[in-house]
Amino acid sequence: MPVDVEARVIANTRLSPDYNVISLAAPAIAAAAAPGQFVMVKLGHGSTPLLRRPFSVFEVLRTGRTVNGLTLLSKRIGVTTQMLFDAVEGDVVSCLGPLGRPYATIDPPAEAWMVAGGVGLAPFATLAEALCARGTSVTLFYGARTGRELFYLDWFRERGVRLVLATEDGSLGDRGRVTQPLERELQAAAGRDLMVYACGPEPMLAAVARVAATYHRASQVSVERVMGCGLGGCYSCVIPVRQDPTGRHYVRSCIAGPVFAGADVVWE
Amino acid sequence: MPVDVEARVIANTRLSPDYNVISLAAPAIAAAAAPGQFVMVKLGHGSTPLLRRPFSVFEVLRTGRTVNGLTLLSKRIGVTTQMLFDAVEGDVVSCLGPLGRPYATIDPPAEAWMVAGGVGLAPFATLAEALCARGTSVTLFYGARTGRELFYLDWFRERGVRLVLATEDGSLGDRGRVTQPLERELQAAAGRDLMVYACGPEPMLAAVARVAATYHRASQVSVERVMGCGLGGCYSCVIPVRQDPTGRHYVRSCIAGPVFAGADVVWE
Amino acid sequence: MPCDLTVQIGTLTLGNPVIAASGCFGYGVEYADVVDLSLLGGVAVKGLFLAEREGHPPQRIVETPAGMLNAIGLQGIGVHRFIREKLPELRERRATVIVNICGSTLDEYVELARILSDADGVGALELNISCPNIKEGGITFGCSLNGTFDVVSAVRKATRLPIIPKLTPNVTDVASFARASEEAGADAVSLVNTFLAMAIDVETRRPKLSNIVGGLSGPAIRPIAVRMVYECRRAGKIPVVGMGGIASAADAIEFMIAGAYAVQVGTANFVDPFIWTWLVDGIRDYLQRHGIARVRDLTGTLDTTAREKEWTSS
Amino acid sequence: MPCDLTVQIGTLTLGNPVIAASGCFGYGVEYADVVDLSLLGGVAVKGLFLAEREGHPPQRIVETPAGMLNAIGLQGIGVHRFIREKLPELRERRATVIVNICGSTLDEYVELARILSDADGVGALELNISCPNIKEGGITFGCSLNGTFDVVSAVRKATRLPIIPKLTPNVTDVASFARASEEAGADAVSLVNTFLAMAIDVETRRPKLSNIVGGLSGPAIRPIAVRMVYECRRAGKIPVVGMGGIASAADAIEFMIAGAYAVQVGTANFVDPFIWTWLVDGIRDYLQRHGIARVRDLTGTLDTTAREKEWTSS
Ligand SMILES: Cc1cc2nc3c(=O)[nH]c(=O)nc-3n(C[C@H](O)[C@H](O)[C@H](O)COP(=O)(O)OP(=O)(O)OC[C@H]3O[C@@H](n4cnc5c(N)ncnc54)[C@H](O)[C@@H]3O)c2cc1C
Ligand SMILES: Cc1cc2nc3c(=O)[nH]c(=O)nc-3n(C[C@H](O)[C@H](O)[C@H](O)COP(=O)(O)OP(=O)(O)OC[C@H]3O[C@@H](n4cnc5c(N)ncnc54)[C@H](O)[C@@H]3O)c2cc1C
Ligand SMILES: Cc1cc2nc3c(=O)[nH]c(=O)nc-3n(C[C@H](O)[C@H](O)[C@H](O)COP(=O)(O)O)c2cc1C
Ligand SMILES: Cc1cc2nc3c(=O)[nH]c(=O)nc-3n(C[C@H](O)[C@H](O)[C@H](O)COP(=O)(O)O)c2cc1C
Ligand code: FES
Ligand code: FES
């Protein structure tokens, strides 16, 4: 059951000229959120922006065992992300959640391979924590335009996550797309039990789903469609999924997703 | 020639739960403004609010001889005045001005009687300064709902302005409307040369103009009409003025006013 | 003072005048965990055809100043699955159900009305003759007076359920459509559906919606919608259900003063799915503050006599 | 790369496609100290009748979400005083003057056209057959295809000046009015005028405007206006002058991609009277960035082929 919280901004850290991490006092949502779930946020009064925007829960903030809030990892591309970038302590962000179908975790000896493109890193902090807590071995394949846009590397290393990096300009890790090292390692991983998790731009998700299928691996991808409501009310966020061997069918990614089996999605 | 300034908020002082004085770094406007002129301000991005709103220049801020900015006296009644109330140091207020026809000053031995209702106090700080600089003796008749909404009394006293106060609840000065002491004093002022200046709600302006006329005194009133542009572009701000002995005619109060001879306005 | 919030549309009594607008509340069941559906005046479900429909490819919505465009294309599960899969839960949740129906032909409207008349738990039919997002049917009826008259008369003969033609604002004289609906036997009219509109990505020079054009809703359209409700109220006798950009109790009250008996809320539900409580409470407060005992006494109370000025000292 | 910003409307050449919209820029002279009038593509002056007019009592405007209503009622000084008192200064300031004319009868439009044809410094006539704020004339022509055809034909016979009927959006099929205008000999059409709308003060239950209804303008209406420009462009051959909610260069470009040769800006001038420079500079920048040599080559370049997806890593 989602709740709507007028969450105070606890902190706002700029990671780069475009990325920031904002901490919000929304403990009720944070405590209930599962990895891959999202919140619908709205800033400001009046009608600019009019609609809420979806953001993955990035981190769950705790003091000891008490949950205090959550963070969002945001990339500045428009009006809401600009406001999230500019927000200061004490500002209020309206936060509705948690929403959507989360990633399904796996247990050892199966391994988790997470593939993140850009701001698609967001769901993997909580997923990594959930998986590590189960003792599952976790690898993060993480791609961005440049090394300066690869964030939280130490955060993942400290939790024992193996990192495989790729940048388009070659400034850190492999030069090129993150699916290249993914495919290379899949080739070498015959016989190991593993699940591929992905989040990032859709063409990346399509490539990950394809590569995973090629190597007969299951994948779970989190898609990013433009959402009007986040609750199944508007039918704006649909994505085509396979219905029978040949058919396809639009489903609402806010309630049937945002996480789908890579093999179920019809990539266009 | 009006200019448009993205003015930083230098300070914001709340005078009551509804009134505040906001200081803006708009020296170019402040230096050019004459008493009774106004600025069109806009806060926030996007389209809430869409249009600018008119505010009298309240004080001109100076350090020695250098003009640093201006203040606005604002009463919270809607979206822009709420934003002015909430603004903090460093915020930006878009400020277009100075606009409109100012009050005409007078010289001694003529006396100036200023009549203010509520937030209609705004133009009288700069007018009092201009008159005092000319050695003109100044009286301020100032009415409000309650004594707690009579502001800047010491400010005026320090400058040698005589104060005559009225409140609707009788908590300070006369109980009732400010036009009562005005009329009383006008009765007693036969033979003295004086000009009545007024700013406040329109029914008060009408009453002041009527009382002044009864005692054969000239009056200058500053009217507050809803303004779309402040520059004569939209014809929204009209007020009926006498055209010939019997006729009437709508004129744009933003460019033909906001200050009019009380006798010229057709009060409805 | 207790207030009577009920309103009557034909034989249907609504507990209060606040209805969830079609297409903005799924089939209602999606919101069953968020709001108590029985507290809404009514739930107008997503527009239904006889058959299932896939709708338009994404991108289906885009935000515009104080509004949004949608071109969903009436994706839906069809009337039969609706009756089987959704209606029982709506009944169980004690929702007052208004089924929004769309046809490509007159016969399709009639058949939908027949099928739904036999279903248990349908309170009224809203005839969607105004969806700007589909080529065939629908709006073709809604943009022609004869078409509107014909489809309403035909449905009238097919059902005893209250019928509410939903009018499009994309016409020169909306009041004439309200009159045609009344003459054809409608119990009420609802308006407005969305305004046909478009938005272009100037960098790619492509439409932002896959369907090129879509329907504008949200606060942006409210002043036009209020005017249209005012015109329809003056033109006819049947109740008007008003909508278009309602986002607060004051907005809902504005529509009622203009002439609406009940209101629907669409886009604002996306922004705040908990809005229903605020709306109903806000309307009740207003009635109490103004000493109005029954919400239906608020309808059409616009005072158009010349305004006088009052004087306070501030 | 230098860009050619000129556009042609009949025999009139505009230095650039950005025109001040009628009723939102006074008679132009009010802004002579704020902007260099010769830098605007054109100045459409406040709608003129033959005679002086007082207009409606205040309150004449009210702000709405992302828009405003106005019911000015065409207060104005009449054509004779305009020619005597305003035109000389406009000429001196080298403004390209478009005179917006309104009549209560067909003959009045014709007489206005004759009088203005003889005046020195009039670049074109915009026929206001779409003002929603006056009862008599004007919009009566603009809401009827025959009326539009008749008034445009009659004015066509009376003048050699380029004529630009200004269309109302309050009709079912605006493109048919563009076609009727074209057939009657118009050089261009301009659209949209404002949408008939209203707002109510719920506490007093009175209309906020003295005239009860008014016209909605501003960003709120932009998506509808863009759609209408798109329809008119496809329906006819004469240039379309687009407007409705333009507040940035991107907005102006959106209208041009949809099919406008030139644009007008109304409400946004109230918010920022210095907007003209930003608009013209912004359009020039865009053309350079996109390698478009002439602004007229941007008109109607909307790409409606299906969209493909691109992949970047972020
Ligand atoms: C389930 C989900 C989780 C998400 N999690 C995150 C997250 O953790 N961090 C993050 O930064 N972003 C995330 N996003 C994307 C985020 O919702 C968008 O970046 C945000 O809506 C942009 O809002 P805005 O107001 O800043 O931009 P707008 O002003 O709304 O848009 C700017 C431009 O971007 C385009 N655009 C907006 N949203 C999308 C989209 N979803 N797909 C393609 N184009 C789009 C618009 O059409 C427009 O051209 C997520 C999206 C989904 C669906
Ligand atoms: C020349 C001039 C000088 C002014 N100087 C000052 C000043 O120094 N300090 C100050 O506080 N105010 C001043 N005002 C009034 C001020 O402009 C309004 O209070 C302001 O526009 C309100 O804006 P808002 O966005 O807060 O309210 P809105 O949200 O726009 O309006 C709230 C409510 O008030 C009504 N309203 C708004 N403006 C007016 C008006 N002018 N007359 C009647 N009703 C109105 C609206 O219709 C609405 O119902 C001045 C007005 C003029 C014309
Ligand atoms: C996403 C979306 C889908 C809609 N689908 C339908 C529909 O299926 N049937 C219908 O009659 N109206 C539909 N509408 C129109 C709304 O019911 C309503 O008439 C319109 O949105 C105006 O109200 P609002 O401004 O409160 O949203 C839809 C509107 C939106 C925004
Ligand atoms: C205050 C005001 C007055 C207007 N007066 C006229 C007019 O006299 N003649 C006319 O053709 N249009 C008039 N209009 C309509 C505008 O020219 C324009 O068509 C409309 O406002 C839409 O453009 P915008 O959204 O950029 O304002 C007026 C608009 C406003 C806001
Ligand atoms: S976002 Fe509204 S249905 Fe998914
Ligand atoms: S405010 Fe626009 S003409 Fe006066």
Coordinates of C-alpha atoms in Angstrom, one line a residue, chain A residues 128 132 136-140 153-163:
Chain A
A128 CA 23.2 -5.3 -3.8
C132 CA 24.8 -9.5 0.0
T136 CA 24.8 -14.0 -2.9
S137 CA 27.9 -13.0 -4.8
V138 CA 27.3 -9.8 -6.7
T139 CA 29.0 -8.3 -9.8
L140 CA 28.2 -4.9 -11.1
L153 CA 32.3 2.7 -6.8
D154 CA 33.7 2.5 -3.3
W155 CA 30.3 2.1 -1.8
F156 CA 29.8 -1.1 -3.9
R157 CA 33.4 -2.3 -3.3
E158 CA 33.0 -1.9 0.5
R159 CA 30.0 -4.2 0.3
G160 CA 32.0 -6.8 -1.6
V161 CA 30.5 -6.2 -5.0
R162 CA 32.9 -7.0 -7.9
L163 CA 33.0 -4.1 -10.4

